[in-house]
mmCIF file of C-alpha atoms in Angstrom:
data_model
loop_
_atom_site.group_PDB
_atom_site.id
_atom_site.type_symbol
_atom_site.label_atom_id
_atom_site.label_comp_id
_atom_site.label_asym_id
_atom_site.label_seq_id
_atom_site.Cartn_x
_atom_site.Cartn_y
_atom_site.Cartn_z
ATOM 1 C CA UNK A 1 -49.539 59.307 4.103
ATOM 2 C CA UNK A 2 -45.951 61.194 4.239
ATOM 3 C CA UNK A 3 -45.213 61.711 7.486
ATOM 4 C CA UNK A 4 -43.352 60.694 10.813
ATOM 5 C CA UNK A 5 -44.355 56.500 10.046
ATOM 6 C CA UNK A 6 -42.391 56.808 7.605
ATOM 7 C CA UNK A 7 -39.136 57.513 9.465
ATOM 8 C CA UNK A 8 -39.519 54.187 11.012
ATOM 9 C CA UNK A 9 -37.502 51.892 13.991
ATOM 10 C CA UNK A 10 -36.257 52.724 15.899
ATOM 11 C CA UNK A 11 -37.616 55.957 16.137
ATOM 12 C CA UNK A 12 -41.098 55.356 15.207
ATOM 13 C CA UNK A 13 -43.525 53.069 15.617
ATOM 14 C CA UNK A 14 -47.257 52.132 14.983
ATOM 15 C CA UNK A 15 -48.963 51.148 18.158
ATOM 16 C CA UNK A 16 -52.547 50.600 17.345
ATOM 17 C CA UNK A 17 -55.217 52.245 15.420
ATOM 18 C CA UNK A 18 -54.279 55.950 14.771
ATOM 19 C CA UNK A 19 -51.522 55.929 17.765
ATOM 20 C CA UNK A 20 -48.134 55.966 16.699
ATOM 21 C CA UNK A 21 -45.267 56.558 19.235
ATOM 22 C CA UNK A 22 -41.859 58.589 18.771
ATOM 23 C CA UNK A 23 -38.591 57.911 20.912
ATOM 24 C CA UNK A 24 -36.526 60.539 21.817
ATOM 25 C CA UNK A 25 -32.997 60.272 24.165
ATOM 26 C CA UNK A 26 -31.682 63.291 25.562
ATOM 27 C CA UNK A 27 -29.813 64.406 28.544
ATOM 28 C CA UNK A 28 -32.087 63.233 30.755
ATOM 29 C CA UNK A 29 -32.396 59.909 29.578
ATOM 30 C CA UNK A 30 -35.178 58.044 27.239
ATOM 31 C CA UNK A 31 -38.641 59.422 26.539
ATOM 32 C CA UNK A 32 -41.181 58.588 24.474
ATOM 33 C CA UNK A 33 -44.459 60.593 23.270
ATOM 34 C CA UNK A 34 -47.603 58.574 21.725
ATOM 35 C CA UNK A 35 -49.151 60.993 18.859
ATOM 36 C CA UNK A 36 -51.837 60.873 16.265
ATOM 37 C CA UNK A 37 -51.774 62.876 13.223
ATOM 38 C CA UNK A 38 -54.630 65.107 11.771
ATOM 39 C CA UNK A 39 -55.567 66.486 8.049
ATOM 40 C CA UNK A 40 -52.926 68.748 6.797
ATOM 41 C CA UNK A 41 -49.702 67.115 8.069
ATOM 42 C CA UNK A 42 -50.616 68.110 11.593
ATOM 43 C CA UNK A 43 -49.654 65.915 14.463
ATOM 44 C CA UNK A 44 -50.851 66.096 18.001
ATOM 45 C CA UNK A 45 -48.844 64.588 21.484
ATOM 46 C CA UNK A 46 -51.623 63.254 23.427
ATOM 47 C CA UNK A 47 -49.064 61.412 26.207
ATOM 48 C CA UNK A 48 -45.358 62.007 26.558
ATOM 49 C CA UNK A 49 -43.595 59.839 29.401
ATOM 50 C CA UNK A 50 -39.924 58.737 30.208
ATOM 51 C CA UNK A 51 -39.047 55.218 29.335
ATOM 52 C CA UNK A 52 -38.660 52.799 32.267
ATOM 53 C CA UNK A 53 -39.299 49.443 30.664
ATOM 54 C CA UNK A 54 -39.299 47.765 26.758
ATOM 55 C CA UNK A 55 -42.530 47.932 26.513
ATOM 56 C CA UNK A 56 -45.194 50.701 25.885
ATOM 57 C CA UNK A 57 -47.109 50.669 29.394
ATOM 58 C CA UNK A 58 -51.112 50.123 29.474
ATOM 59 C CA UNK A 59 -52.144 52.804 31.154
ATOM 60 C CA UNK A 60 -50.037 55.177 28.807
ATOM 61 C CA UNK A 61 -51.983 54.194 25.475
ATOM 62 C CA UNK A 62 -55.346 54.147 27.825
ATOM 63 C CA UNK A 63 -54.232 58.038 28.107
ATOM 64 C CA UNK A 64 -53.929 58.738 24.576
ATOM 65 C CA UNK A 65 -56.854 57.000 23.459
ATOM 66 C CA UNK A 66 -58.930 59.077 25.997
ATOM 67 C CA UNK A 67 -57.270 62.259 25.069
ATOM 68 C CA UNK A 68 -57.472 61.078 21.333
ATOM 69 C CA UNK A 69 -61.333 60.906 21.422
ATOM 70 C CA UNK A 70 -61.724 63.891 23.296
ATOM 71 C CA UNK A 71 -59.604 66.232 20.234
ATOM 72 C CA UNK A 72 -61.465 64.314 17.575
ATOM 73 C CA UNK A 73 -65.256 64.831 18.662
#
């Protein structure tokens, strides 16, 4: 698939399953969104948070995954 994953680190990343996460900096500092993408090149932002530490938090992909199932059903 053509698409965002294939813009890679350190902009993009695959975090598990169909969740894939894009870093953005701007004026207000880091933030990061955690997206899946749909038929016909569409993507969706289920969870978009300012960084504060290296690592994707928990309860940030437990977000997306809940807001993932609820667009795919």
């Amino acid at each position: 698939m053509a698409g965002l994953e294939n813009v890679g680190m350190p902009y993009v990343r695959h975090l598990d399953g169909k969740l894939w996460e894009i870093r953005m900096k701007g004026r207000d500092g880091i933030a990061r969104a955690i997206y899946v993408t749909r038929r016909h090149r569409r993507i969706v932002i289920l969870h978009a948070f300012r960084k504060k530490s290296e690592k994707t938090p928990k309860s940030a992909i437990r977000v997306a995954l809940t807001r993932m199932k609820d667009i795919m059903s």
